[in-house]
Structure formats: structure tokens, C-alpha cells
CSV table of C-alpha atoms in Angstrom, one decimal:
chain,number,residue,atom,x,y,z
A,899,MET,CA,41.1,66.8,34.7
A,900,ALA,CA,41.7,64.2,37.5
A,901,THR,CA,45.1,63.4,38.9
A,902,VAL,CA,46.0,60.1,40.7
A,903,VAL,CA,49.2,58.6,42.0
A,904,GLU,CA,49.7,55.1,40.6
A,905,ARG,CA,51.9,52.6,42.5
A,906,GLU,CA,52.4,49.4,40.5
A,907,ARG,CA,54.9,46.8,39.5
A,908,LYS,CA,55.0,44.8,36.3
A,909,TYR,CA,56.1,41.2,35.7
A,910,SER,CA,56.2,38.7,32.8
A,911,GLY,CA,56.4,35.0,32.6
A,912,ASP,CA,57.3,32.3,30.1
A,913,GLU,CA,54.5,30.6,28.1
A,914,GLY,CA,52.4,28.6,30.4
A,915,PHE,CA,53.0,30.8,33.4
A,916,ARG,CA,50.1,30.6,35.9
A,917,LEU,CA,49.2,33.3,38.4
A,918,PRO,CA,49.8,31.8,41.9
A,919,ASP,CA,47.4,32.0,44.8
A,920,LEU,CA,48.2,35.4,46.4
A,921,THR,CA,46.2,34.9,49.6
A,922,GLY,CA,48.4,35.2,52.7
A,923,CYS,CA,50.5,38.0,51.1
A,924,GLY,CA,50.7,41.0,53.4
A,925,GLY,CA,47.2,40.7,54.8
A,926,VAL,CA,45.5,39.4,51.7
A,927,VAL,CA,42.7,37.0,52.8
A,928,THR,CA,40.9,36.4,49.5
A,929,MET,CA,41.0,37.2,45.8
A,930,SER,CA,37.9,38.5,44.1
A,931,ASP,CA,36.5,36.9,41.0
A,932,ALA,CA,38.1,38.0,37.7
A,933,THR,CA,36.6,40.7,35.6
A,934,VAL,CA,37.5,40.8,31.9
A,935,SER,CA,37.9,43.9,29.8
A,936,ASP,CA,39.3,44.8,26.4
A,937,LEU,CA,41.5,47.8,26.3
A,938,ASP,CA,42.7,49.6,23.1
A,939,ALA,CA,45.2,52.4,23.5
A,940,VAL,CA,47.0,54.7,21.0
A,941,TYR,CA,50.1,56.3,22.3
A,942,TRP,CA,51.2,59.7,21.1
A,943,ASP,CA,54.8,61.0,21.0
A,944,THR,CA,57.2,63.2,19.0
A,945,ASP,CA,59.0,61.7,16.0
A,946,ASP,CA,62.0,61.0,18.1
A,947,LEU,CA,60.0,59.6,21.1
A,948,LEU,CA,60.9,62.4,23.5
A,949,LEU,CA,58.0,61.7,25.8
A,950,LEU,CA,58.9,58.1,26.4
A,951,ARG,CA,62.6,58.9,26.7
A,952,SER,CA,61.8,61.3,29.5
A,953,GLY,CA,59.5,59.0,31.4
A,954,HIS,CA,56.2,60.2,30.0
A,955,ALA,CA,53.4,58.2,28.4
A,956,LEU,CA,50.5,60.0,26.6
A,957,ARG,CA,47.7,57.8,25.3
A,958,ARG,CA,44.0,57.8,24.3
A,959,ARG,CA,42.4,54.6,25.5
A,960,THR,CA,39.0,53.0,25.0
A,961,GLY,CA,37.6,50.2,27.2
A,962,GLY,CA,37.9,49.8,30.9
A,963,HIS,CA,36.5,52.0,33.7
A,964,ASP,CA,38.9,54.9,33.0
A,965,ALA,CA,38.7,55.3,29.2
A,966,GLY,CA,39.9,58.6,27.9
A,967,TRP,CA,43.2,60.5,27.6
A,968,HIS,CA,45.9,59.6,30.1
A,969,LEU,CA,49.3,61.2,30.8
A,970,LYS,CA,51.6,59.2,33.0
A,971,VAL,CA,54.8,60.8,34.4
A,972,GLY,CA,57.5,58.8,36.2
A,973,ALA,CA,59.5,55.7,35.9
A,974,VAL,CA,57.9,52.2,35.9
A,975,GLY,CA,58.2,50.5,39.2
A,976,GLY,CA,57.9,53.7,41.3
A,977,ALA,CA,55.1,56.1,42.1
A,978,ARG,CA,53.8,57.5,38.8
A,979,VAL,CA,51.4,60.4,38.5
A,980,GLU,CA,48.6,59.9,36.1
A,981,HIS,CA,46.6,62.9,34.7
A,982,ARG,CA,43.3,61.8,33.2
A,983,PHE,CA,41.1,63.8,30.8
A,984,PRO,CA,37.8,62.6,29.2
A,985,ALA,CA,38.0,61.8,25.5
A,986,GLY,CA,35.7,63.4,23.0
A,987,ALA,CA,33.7,61.6,20.4
A,988,SER,CA,36.4,62.1,17.8
A,989,ASP,CA,39.8,63.4,19.0
A,990,ASP,CA,42.3,64.6,16.4
A,991,GLY,CA,44.9,65.1,19.1
A,992,PRO,CA,45.4,65.4,22.8
A,993,PRO,CA,43.4,68.2,24.6
A,994,PRO,CA,45.2,71.5,25.2
A,995,GLU,CA,45.1,70.9,29.0
A,996,LEU,CA,47.4,67.8,28.5
A,997,VAL,CA,49.5,69.5,25.8
A,998,ALA,CA,50.4,72.1,28.4
A,999,LEU,CA,51.6,69.4,30.7
A,1000,ILE,CA,54.0,67.8,28.1
A,1001,ARG,CA,55.6,71.0,26.8
A,1002,ALA,CA,58.8,70.3,28.7
A,1003,ALA,CA,59.1,66.7,27.7
A,1004,SER,CA,58.1,67.3,24.1
A,1005,ARG,CA,60.2,70.6,23.9
A,1006,GLY,CA,57.1,72.2,22.5
A,1007,ARG,CA,57.1,70.0,19.4
A,1008,PRO,CA,54.0,68.3,17.9
A,1009,VAL,CA,53.0,64.8,18.9
A,1010,ALA,CA,51.4,62.1,16.7
A,1011,PRO,CA,50.3,58.5,17.0
A,1012,ALA,CA,53.4,56.4,17.7
A,1013,ALA,CA,52.1,53.0,18.9
A,1014,ARG,CA,48.9,51.0,19.4
A,1015,VAL,CA,48.6,48.6,22.3
A,1016,VAL,CA,45.6,46.2,22.5
A,1017,ASN,CA,45.1,44.4,25.7
A,1018,ARG,CA,42.7,41.7,27.0
A,1019,ARG,CA,42.8,42.1,30.8
A,1020,ARG,CA,41.7,39.7,33.6
A,1021,GLU,CA,41.7,41.7,36.8
A,1022,ARG,CA,41.2,40.6,40.4
A,1023,GLY,CA,41.1,42.4,43.7
A,1024,LEU,CA,43.3,41.4,46.6
A,1025,LEU,CA,41.0,41.8,49.7
A,1026,ASP,CA,41.8,41.9,53.4
A,1027,ALA,CA,39.6,40.5,56.2
A,1028,ASP,CA,37.4,43.6,56.1
A,1029,GLY,CA,36.8,43.3,52.4
A,1030,ARG,CA,39.0,46.3,51.6
A,1031,VAL,CA,40.8,46.1,48.2
A,1032,LEU,CA,44.5,46.3,49.1
A,1033,ALA,CA,45.6,45.9,45.5
A,1034,GLU,CA,44.5,44.8,42.1
A,1035,VAL,CA,46.3,42.2,40.1
A,1036,ALA,CA,45.8,42.2,36.3
A,1037,GLU,CA,46.8,39.5,33.8
A,1038,ASP,CA,47.3,41.1,30.4
A,1039,ASP,CA,47.5,39.4,27.0
A,1040,VAL,CA,49.1,42.2,25.0
A,1041,ARG,CA,49.5,42.9,21.3
A,1042,SER,CA,51.2,46.0,20.0
A,1043,GLU,CA,52.1,47.7,16.8
A,1044,ASP,CA,54.6,50.4,16.2
A,1045,LEU,CA,52.6,52.8,14.0
A,1046,VAL,CA,55.8,54.2,12.4
A,1047,ASP,CA,57.8,51.2,11.4
A,1048,GLY,CA,55.0,48.5,11.6
A,1049,THR,CA,56.8,46.2,14.1
A,1050,GLU,CA,54.3,44.0,15.9
A,1051,ARG,CA,54.8,42.2,19.2
A,1052,ALA,CA,52.8,40.0,21.6
A,1053,TRP,CA,53.4,39.2,25.2
A,1054,HIS,CA,51.9,38.3,28.6
A,1055,GLU,CA,52.2,40.7,31.5
A,1056,ILE,CA,51.1,40.8,35.1
A,1057,GLU,CA,50.5,44.2,36.9
A,1058,ILE,CA,50.1,44.6,40.6
A,1059,GLU,CA,48.7,48.1,41.5
A,1060,LEU,CA,48.1,49.3,45.1
A,1061,VAL,CA,44.7,50.5,46.1
A,1062,GLU,CA,44.6,50.7,49.9
A,1063,GLY,CA,47.7,48.6,50.6
A,1064,ASP,CA,51.2,49.7,51.2
A,1065,GLU,CA,54.6,49.2,49.5
A,1066,GLY,CA,55.3,46.2,51.8
A,1067,LEU,CA,52.4,44.4,50.1
A,1068,LEU,CA,54.1,44.9,46.7
A,1069,ASP,CA,57.3,43.4,48.0
A,1070,VAL,CA,55.6,40.3,49.4
A,1071,VAL,CA,53.5,39.8,46.3
A,1072,GLY,CA,56.6,40.2,44.2
A,1073,GLU,CA,58.3,37.4,46.1
A,1074,ARG,CA,55.4,35.1,45.5
A,1075,LEU,CA,55.4,35.9,41.8
A,1076,HIS,CA,59.2,35.4,41.5
A,1077,ALA,CA,58.8,32.0,43.2
A,1078,ALA,CA,56.3,31.1,40.5
A,1079,GLY,CA,58.7,32.0,37.8
A,1080,ALA,CA,57.8,35.6,37.0
A,1081,ARG,CA,60.4,38.2,36.1
A,1082,ASP,CA,60.5,41.9,36.7
A,1083,VAL,CA,59.6,44.2,33.8
A,1084,ALA,CA,61.2,47.6,34.0
A,1085,VAL,CA,59.5,49.3,31.1
A,1086,SER,CA,56.0,50.2,30.1
A,1087,LYS,CA,53.9,48.6,27.4
A,1088,SER,CA,54.4,51.6,25.2
A,1089,HIS,CA,58.1,51.3,25.6
A,1090,ARG,CA,58.0,47.7,24.6
A,1091,ALA,CA,55.9,48.5,21.6
A,1092,VAL,CA,58.5,50.9,20.1
A,1093,ALA,CA,61.6,49.1,21.6
A,1094,ALA,CA,63.4,48.9,18.2
A,1095,ARG,CA,63.0,52.6,17.5
A,1096,ILE,CA,63.8,53.9,21.0
A,1097,GLU,CA,67.1,52.0,21.0
A,1098,ARG,CA,68.4,54.3,18.3
A,1099,PHE,CA,68.0,57.3,20.7
A,1100,ASP,CA,69.5,55.7,23.8
A,1101,ASP,CA,71.8,58.4,25.3
A,1102,HIS,CA,75.3,57.4,26.0
A,1103,GLU,CA,76.7,57.9,29.5
A,1104,PRO,CA,79.2,60.8,29.6
A,1105,ASP,CA,82.7,59.7,30.5
A,1106,GLY,CA,86.0,61.4,31.3
A,1107,PRO,CA,86.5,64.1,34.0
A,1108,ALA,CA,83.9,66.4,32.4
A,1109,GLY,CA,81.5,63.5,32.4
A,1110,GLN,CA,80.8,64.0,36.1
A,1111,VAL,CA,79.7,67.5,35.4
A,1112,LEU,CA,77.6,66.6,32.3
A,1113,ALA,CA,75.8,63.8,34.2
A,1114,TYR,CA,74.9,66.3,36.9
A,1115,VAL,CA,73.6,68.8,34.4
A,1116,ARG,CA,71.5,66.1,32.7
A,1117,ALA,CA,70.1,65.1,36.1
A,1118,GLN,CA,68.9,68.7,36.8
A,1119,ARG,CA,67.5,69.1,33.3
A,1120,ASP,CA,65.6,65.8,33.8
A,1121,ALA,CA,64.3,67.1,37.1
A,1122,ILE,CA,62.9,70.2,35.4
A,1123,VAL,CA,61.2,68.0,32.8
A,1124,GLY,CA,59.9,65.5,35.3
A,1125,ASN,CA,58.4,68.1,37.6
A,1126,HIS,CA,56.9,70.3,34.9
A,1127,ALA,CA,53.4,68.8,34.8
A,1128,ALA,CA,52.9,69.0,38.5
A,1129,ALA,CA,54.5,72.4,38.9
A,1130,TYR,CA,52.3,73.7,36.1
A,1131,GLN,CA,49.3,72.8,38.3
A,1132,GLY,CA,50.9,74.4,41.4
A,1133,ASP,CA,52.0,71.3,43.3
A,1134,GLU,CA,54.2,72.6,46.1
A,1135,ASP,CA,56.8,69.8,46.1
A,1136,ALA,CA,57.1,70.0,42.3
A,1137,VAL,CA,57.5,73.7,42.3
A,1138,HIS,CA,60.2,73.4,45.0
A,1139,ASP,CA,62.1,70.6,43.2
A,1140,MET,CA,61.9,72.4,39.8
A,1141,ARG,CA,63.2,75.6,41.4
A,1142,VAL,CA,66.1,73.7,43.1
A,1143,ALA,CA,67.0,72.1,39.7
A,1144,THR,CA,67.3,75.6,38.1
A,1145,ARG,CA,69.5,76.7,40.9
A,1146,ARG,CA,71.8,73.7,40.6
A,1147,LEU,CA,72.1,74.3,36.9
A,1148,ARG,CA,72.9,78.0,37.3
A,1149,ALA,CA,75.5,77.2,39.9
A,1150,THR,CA,77.1,74.4,37.9
A,1151,LEU,CA,77.3,76.5,34.7
A,1152,ARG,CA,79.1,79.1,36.7
A,1153,THR,CA,81.4,76.9,38.7
A,1154,PHE,CA,82.5,74.9,35.7
A,1155,ARG,CA,82.5,77.7,33.1
A,1156,GLY,CA,85.1,76.9,30.5
A,1157,LEU,CA,83.5,73.5,29.7
A,1158,TRP,CA,81.2,75.2,27.2
A,1159,ASP,CA,81.0,78.2,25.0
A,1160,ARG,CA,81.0,81.1,27.4
A,1161,ARG,CA,78.3,83.2,25.7
A,1162,GLU,CA,75.9,80.3,25.4
A,1163,SER,CA,76.3,79.1,29.0
A,1164,GLU,CA,75.9,82.7,30.3
A,1165,THR,CA,72.7,83.1,28.3
A,1166,LEU,CA,71.4,79.9,29.7
A,1167,ARG,CA,72.2,81.0,33.2
A,1168,ALA,CA,70.3,84.3,32.7
A,1169,GLU,CA,67.2,82.4,31.3
A,1170,LEU,CA,67.3,79.9,34.1
A,1171,ARG,CA,67.4,82.8,36.5
A,1172,GLY,CA,64.2,84.1,35.0
A,1173,LEU,CA,62.5,80.7,35.2
A,1174,GLY,CA,63.7,80.2,38.8
A,1175,GLY,CA,62.4,83.6,39.7
A,1176,GLU,CA,58.9,82.7,38.5
A,1177,LEU,CA,59.1,79.4,40.4
A,1178,GLY,CA,60.4,81.2,43.4
A,1179,ARG,CA,57.5,83.6,43.5
A,1180,VAL,CA,55.1,80.7,43.8
A,1181,ARG,CA,57.1,78.7,46.3
A,1182,ASP,CA,58.0,81.7,48.5
A,1183,THR,CA,54.3,82.7,48.6
A,1184,GLN,CA,53.3,79.1,49.5
A,1185,VAL,CA,55.9,78.9,52.3
A,1186,MET,CA,55.2,82.4,53.7
A,1187,ALA,CA,51.4,81.8,53.8
A,1188,VAL,CA,51.9,78.6,55.9
A,1189,ARG,CA,54.6,80.3,58.1
A,1190,LEU,CA,52.5,83.3,59.0
A,1191,THR,CA,49.3,81.3,59.5
A,1192,ASP,CA,51.0,78.9,61.8
A,1193,ALA,CA,52.6,81.8,63.7
A,1194,VAL,CA,49.1,83.3,64.3
A,1195,HIS,CA,47.6,80.0,65.4
A,1196,GLU,CA,50.5,79.5,68.0
A,1197,LEU,CA,49.5,82.8,69.8
A,1198,PRO,CA,47.0,82.7,72.7
A,1199,ASP,CA,43.5,83.9,71.5
A,1200,GLU,CA,43.7,87.0,73.7
A,1201,LEU,CA,46.8,88.2,71.8
A,1202,VAL,CA,45.2,88.0,68.4
A,1203,LEU,CA,43.5,91.4,68.0
A,1204,GLY,CA,41.5,91.8,64.9
A,1205,PRO,CA,41.0,89.6,61.8
A,1206,VAL,CA,44.7,88.8,61.5
A,1207,ALA,CA,44.4,85.2,60.2
A,1208,ALA,CA,41.7,86.2,57.7
A,1209,ARG,CA,43.7,89.1,56.4
A,1210,ILE,CA,46.8,86.9,55.9
A,1211,ARG,CA,44.8,84.3,54.1
A,1212,GLU,CA,43.2,86.9,51.8
A,1213,ARG,CA,46.5,88.6,51.1
A,1214,PHE,CA,48.5,85.4,50.3
A,1215,ALA,CA,45.7,83.8,48.3
A,1216,ALA,CA,45.7,86.7,46.0
A,1217,ASP,CA,49.5,86.7,45.8
A,1218,LEU,CA,49.6,83.0,45.1
A,1219,ALA,CA,47.0,83.3,42.3
A,1220,GLU,CA,49.0,86.0,40.7
A,1221,ALA,CA,52.3,84.2,41.0
A,1222,THR,CA,50.8,80.9,39.7
A,1223,ALA,CA,49.3,82.7,36.7
A,1224,ALA,CA,52.7,84.3,36.0
A,1225,LEU,CA,54.5,80.9,36.2
A,1226,ARG,CA,52.0,79.3,33.8
A,1227,SER,CA,52.5,82.1,31.4
A,1228,ALA,CA,56.3,81.6,31.6
A,1229,LEU,CA,55.8,77.8,31.0
A,1230,ASP,CA,53.5,78.5,28.1
A,1231,ALA,CA,55.9,80.9,26.4
A,1232,ASP,CA,57.8,79.7,23.3
A,1233,SER,CA,61.1,80.7,25.1
A,1234,TYR,CA,60.6,77.9,27.7
A,1235,PRO,CA,60.9,74.8,25.4
A,1236,ALA,CA,63.6,76.7,23.4
A,1237,LEU,CA,65.6,77.0,26.7
A,1238,LEU,CA,65.3,73.3,27.3
A,1239,THR,CA,66.3,72.5,23.7
A,1240,ARG,CA,69.5,74.6,24.1
A,1241,LEU,CA,70.1,73.0,27.4
A,1242,ASP,CA,69.9,69.6,25.6
A,1243,ARG,CA,72.6,70.7,23.2
A,1244,LEU,CA,74.8,71.8,26.1
A,1245,ALA,CA,74.2,68.7,28.2
A,1246,ASP,CA,74.5,66.2,25.4
A,1247,GLY,CA,77.2,67.8,23.3
A,1248,PRO,CA,80.9,67.4,23.7
A,1249,PRO,CA,82.4,69.8,26.3
A,1250,ALA,CA,85.9,71.1,26.4
A,1251,ASP,CA,88.6,68.5,26.9
A,1252,VAL,CA,89.7,68.9,30.5
A,1253,GLY,CA,91.5,66.8,33.1
A,1254,ARG,CA,90.5,65.6,36.5
A,1255,ARG,CA,92.6,68.2,38.2
A,1256,TRP,CA,90.7,71.0,36.3
A,1257,VAL,CA,87.4,69.7,37.7
A,1258,GLU,CA,88.8,69.3,41.3
A,1259,ARG,CA,90.3,72.8,41.3
A,1260,ARG,CA,86.9,74.3,40.5
A,1261,VAL,CA,85.2,72.4,43.3
A,1262,ARG,CA,87.9,73.7,45.7
A,1263,ARG,CA,87.4,77.2,44.4
A,1264,ALA,CA,83.7,77.1,45.0
A,1265,VAL,CA,84.3,75.9,48.6
A,1266,ARG,CA,86.8,78.7,49.3
A,1267,ARG,CA,84.4,81.3,47.9
A,1268,ALA,CA,81.7,80.1,50.2
A,1269,ASP,CA,84.1,80.2,53.2
A,1270,ARG,CA,85.1,83.8,52.5
A,1271,ARG,CA,81.5,85.0,52.0
A,1272,LEU,CA,80.4,83.3,55.3
A,1273,ASP,CA,83.3,84.9,57.2
A,1274,ARG,CA,82.3,88.3,55.8
A,1275,ALA,CA,78.7,87.7,56.8
A,1276,LEU,CA,79.6,86.7,60.4
A,1277,ALA,CA,81.6,89.9,60.8
A,1278,SER,CA,78.6,92.1,59.8
A,1279,THR,CA,75.6,93.1,61.9
A,1280,GLY,CA,72.2,94.7,61.3
A,1281,PRO,CA,70.6,94.9,57.9
A,1282,ALA,CA,74.0,94.7,56.2
A,1283,GLY,CA,74.6,91.5,58.1
A,1284,ASP,CA,71.3,90.1,57.0
A,1285,ALA,CA,72.1,90.9,53.3
A,1286,ALA,CA,75.6,89.4,53.7
A,1287,SER,CA,74.2,86.3,55.3
A,1288,HIS,CA,71.8,85.8,52.4
A,1289,GLU,CA,74.7,86.1,49.9
A,1290,ALA,CA,76.8,83.7,52.0
A,1291,ARG,CA,73.9,81.2,51.8
A,1292,LYS,CA,73.9,81.4,48.0
A,1293,LYS,CA,77.6,80.7,47.9
A,1294,ILE,CA,77.3,77.8,50.3
A,1295,LYS,CA,74.6,76.3,48.0
A,1296,ALA,CA,76.9,76.7,45.0
A,1297,ALA,CA,79.7,74.9,47.0
A,1298,ARG,CA,77.4,72.1,48.0
A,1299,TYR,CA,76.3,71.6,44.4
A,1300,ALA,CA,79.9,71.6,43.2
A,1301,VAL,CA,80.7,68.9,45.8
A,1302,GLU,CA,77.6,67.0,44.6
A,1303,VAL,CA,79.1,66.8,41.2
A,1304,ARG,CA,82.1,65.0,42.6
A,1305,GLU,CA,80.1,62.8,45.0
A,1306,PRO,CA,79.7,59.8,42.7
A,1307,ALA,CA,83.4,59.5,42.3
A,1308,ALA,CA,84.6,60.7,45.7
A,1309,GLY,CA,82.0,58.7,47.7
A,1310,LYS,CA,81.3,59.0,51.4
A,1311,PRO,CA,83.8,61.9,52.1
A,1312,ALA,CA,82.0,64.1,49.6
A,1313,ALA,CA,78.6,63.0,50.8
A,1314,ARG,CA,79.6,63.9,54.3
A,1315,LEU,CA,80.6,67.4,53.2
A,1316,VAL,CA,77.4,67.8,51.3
A,1317,LYS,CA,75.5,67.0,54.5
A,1318,ARG,CA,77.5,69.6,56.5
A,1319,PHE,CA,76.9,72.3,53.9
A,1320,LYS,CA,73.2,71.5,53.8
A,1321,ALA,CA,73.0,71.9,57.6
A,1322,LEU,CA,74.7,75.2,57.4
A,1323,GLN,CA,72.6,76.3,54.4
A,1324,ASN,CA,69.4,75.4,56.3
A,1325,LEU,CA,70.4,77.5,59.4
A,1326,LEU,CA,71.2,80.5,57.2
A,1327,GLY,CA,67.9,79.9,55.4
A,1328,THR,CA,66.0,80.0,58.7
A,1329,HIS,CA,67.6,83.4,59.4
A,1330,GLN,CA,66.6,84.6,55.9
A,1331,ASP,CA,63.1,83.4,56.4
A,1332,SER,CA,62.9,85.5,59.5
A,1333,VAL,CA,64.1,88.6,57.6
A,1334,VAL,CA,61.6,88.1,54.9
A,1335,THR,CA,58.8,87.3,57.3
A,1336,ARG,CA,59.5,90.4,59.3
A,1337,GLU,CA,59.2,92.5,56.1
A,1338,ALA,CA,55.9,90.8,55.2
A,1339,LEU,CA,54.6,91.5,58.7
A,1340,ARG,CA,55.6,95.1,58.4
A,1341,ARG,CA,53.7,95.5,55.1
A,1342,GLN,CA,50.7,93.7,56.5
A,1343,ALA,CA,50.7,96.0,59.6
A,1344,LEU,CA,50.8,99.1,57.4
A,1345,GLN,CA,47.8,97.8,55.4
A,1346,ALA,CA,45.9,97.0,58.6
A,1347,TYR,CA,46.6,100.5,60.0
A,1348,ALA,CA,45.4,102.1,56.8
A,1349,ASP,CA,42.2,100.0,57.1
A,1350,GLY,CA,41.7,101.1,60.7
A,1351,GLU,CA,42.5,97.7,62.2
A,1352,ASN,CA,44.5,96.9,65.3
A,1353,THR,CA,48.2,96.3,64.5
A,1354,PHE,CA,49.2,94.9,67.9
A,1355,THR,CA,49.4,91.3,66.8
A,1356,TYR,CA,51.6,92.1,63.8
A,1357,GLY,CA,54.0,93.9,66.0
A,1358,LEU,CA,54.1,91.0,68.4
A,1359,LEU,CA,54.8,88.5,65.6
A,1360,HIS,CA,57.5,90.8,64.2
A,1361,ALA,CA,59.2,90.9,67.6
A,1362,ARG,CA,59.1,87.1,68.0
A,1363,GLN,CA,60.7,86.7,64.6
A,1364,ALA,CA,63.5,89.1,65.4
A,1365,GLU,CA,64.1,87.3,68.7
A,1366,ALA,CA,64.3,83.9,67.0
A,1367,ALA,CA,66.8,85.3,64.5
A,1368,GLY,CA,69.1,86.4,67.2
A,1369,HIS,CA,69.4,82.8,68.5
A,1370,ASP,CA,70.7,81.5,65.1
A,1371,ARG,CA,74.3,82.7,65.5
A,1372,PRO,CA,75.7,80.1,67.9
A,1373,ALA,CA,74.1,77.3,65.8
A,1374,VAL,CA,75.6,78.9,62.6
A,1375,LEU,CA,79.1,79.0,64.2
A,1376,GLY,CA,78.8,75.4,65.2
A,1377,ALA,CA,77.7,74.3,61.8
A,1378,ARG,CA,80.5,76.3,60.2
A,1379,ASP,CA,83.1,74.6,62.3
A,1380,ARG,CA,81.7,71.2,61.5
A,1381,ALA,CA,81.7,72.0,57.8
A,1382,ARG,CA,85.4,73.1,58.0
A,1383,HIS,CA,86.7,70.2,60.0
A,1384,ARG,CA,89.9,68.8,58.6
A,1385,LYS,CA,88.6,65.3,58.3
A,1386,VAL,CA,85.6,66.4,56.4
A,1387,ARG,CA,87.6,68.3,53.8
A,1388,ARG,CA,90.8,66.2,53.6
A,1389,TRP,CA,89.6,64.5,50.4
A,1390,LEU,CA,89.4,67.9,48.6
A,1391,LYS,CA,93.2,68.3,48.7
A,1392,ARG,CA,93.9,64.9,47.1
A,1393,GLY,CA,95.3,64.9,43.6
């Protein structure tokens, strides 16, 4: 299966619209001759179009240079990740490899043909002075059919997709197209094909004081769904973002407990903790491998005694393979889409009727809890201080997430406090990284000793980590004071 990042923008024009000359746009010197192809795609989805509603498009296409199964993830107009899989002679459904990548979006439910899009495409390359293709511009004459209700549509569309150019080129080309009468198109062809049906499922925006919390919960749920495919394949950024979303959800369900049935929200928190743990194993292993490898490379050659770098690579490659397999197993389990379905009910259902002051009190309570835990950590030393610092960091994250809930309504004052909490959180995270790294080095040294290897370098690295950790305290104190400055927190006391 191949994976590519697609950066494109879509436009439409009235009948009679003509593509303007695009030479002179962002380094475009010439346009290649047009090539014509006929594309025929069948889009698959659940009966209530869960894939499209979550920014996924699954299709089997014939014609063109990339015929086969495609899964696109992401919003139209931004960078979309496309997973490609070759099609068989007669496919009765998407291949298992792609089904695994849509389990979050589909909530594990079956998919079936939802729409057919037939497209005659005239495509040209936009070339620079060296003959490099900066982008491709496609003029599409499109016909679609909703395979459920039979609705047929036809339209003309222009797509500009980057090849070797940058985002600035898309901006300049877009200006030229606008001047010629083109309009932006914010949805995909598959979305337009089922427009009548998808309108029935449009989610209403939550309102009222609890609406701020529900909107935040929905955003984190959507982050889990949007990062699922890439995280399943071990992408570092996606694993990180998905893990952060589970943390935000757990903290929010705790901070604002009382909005939902207590038993259900606590069950969800426990299940999210399990999912976050599997994501954390992968992410922590990825980070630790890079951290230790870089630390070894920073040492002078004469201080690296024995196959230290090789042993670190071997150890963390094995750990990462094991953690990745465990994560995939968790994402393949029936409990995972069931968790998301229950999260849907919580995020989309009516919460308890609460007032603005109720929400604000819980934000203030999360902030005070973080303050107390940090003071306790700063009063502790040694291993107990390390553990207390780690717990303080968790509470600071929870406070930050609570303030993020209020940020859309409170504006810049809340954003400023979020920034201060993040800086404090990062400093405590650096200290925790040192603690974890020292333990990893200790274990690695014990294994090296058992294997009869020299352990000097591990001890040196351990000492450097301990020394670096000792320098964190002044920075933490400064960040604490900035996060508690009266002007930064004054907005919390209003109302």
C-alpha cells in the first residue's frame, strides 16, 4: 500500500468558464499539452455516511494512472493523506488493509457502494524554467449518481494539485482563477454526489454553557478519528496527536463530571486510559530511541566505549515493534469502535442543564488543583520529588485543557494562560524525560554488564541526564510565577 500527501484546491465556474493562461503564476513558465482520461469511481460508505462526515473518502476507481482503491483522509482545501491499494480483477469490497484504516471513522460498521462519480479529465502540467512540474491543473466534466436515492448531478470543476511547487503557488493560481470568474469549492466530488442525503445528518452546533464543553469533546473525538489511519501505520505525529486527544478527553470528562451520567463517563475515562496507554508505549519508545541515539552521537568518539549506539538501536527497534503490534491489536479489537460509538452518544447527546457559573467554577477548580500539586512537588526532593513533579505535570495539563474549553468564549486572556501552562508543562516534561531516560540507561547498562560489555558510556550519559535535570528548577520557578501572574489570571475571577 502506498501513501501520499495530496495538496490541492478545487474551483468551479459558470457555464462557459474558460481556464485562463496560468503562466507567470509563482514561477510557472509554460503549461504542458493536455492529456485526457476517463475516470470512473465508486465511493463506499456506511448507510449514514460516517466516512464522508468525518473527512474520509473511500473509493475504487478505474482509469487514470493511479487506478485502484483509494482512501483519502482530511478536509478539502488542506493537505490530505491518500492511501492507495491496487484493485483486484473483481472486488466485492475494500481490501482488509483499508478496512483497518477506516475502523474509527466507520465505527466498525460495514460499508457499501454509496455514490458513483464519472469524470472526463483534461489535465495539464504547470512547468518552471527547468521543466519541473510545479503543479497539475485538471478540468473535470463530472457526472454523479447517488447509489441509494438515485439523485443525479453534473458539474464542471477545476483542481489544482501541487507536485513540486509550494503553497504560495496555490495562492497565486487561485487569484488568477478568481479573476477569471471561478469560485472556491469546499467539498469533495463524493460529498456533492450525496449532498441531499448528507444534509440530513448535519450535526448541530452545541449551544449554552455546556456547549463549550461538548464542542471540545467533539473536537478531541474527531482528532482520534482523523489520526487513526496514520497512527495505525505507526506515524509518529499521528500517534502523538491521537494520544493527546485521549488525554484531553479523560481530563475533560473528569473536570466537568456532572454533565453526564457518572458511571458512563467514568467507564469511558477508563477505556480511554487503556487506549492512551497503548499509544503511549509506541510514542514513548519512539521518543526515547531518538533521545538516546542523539545523546550518544553528541559524545566524543573516545568516550563511546563498546557498541553503545548499536545496542540502543537493537533494543528500541524490538520494543517499538512490540508496542506497535500491541497498538494495532487494540485498534483491531471490537472494543475500540464500541468506545467511539459510546463517545458519540456522550458528545452528541444532551448534557445536564448547567449555567455559565457552573462551567467557570470547574475551570477555576482545575487551576487551583494544579497550583497545589505543583507547590507540593517543589517542596519535595529526590525520587519523591520526581514522582511529585510528574503528578504536578498531569494536573497542569488538566488545568490547561480546562482553560482551552473556555478559550473560544474568553478569547486572548484564556489563550495567554494556556500558553503559560504549556511552557510550565514542557519544563516539567523535560525533567520527567530525564528521569525516564536515566532509568532506561540503567537497564541498558545492566544488560551490557551481563553481556560482558563496557558500561562506562552508559554511566556517563546517566550522569549528564542527572546534571541537566538539576538545572530545571530555576526555569520551573520562573514559569510558575509567570503562569500565576495576576494579569494572566484576572479573567478567571470574572462572573
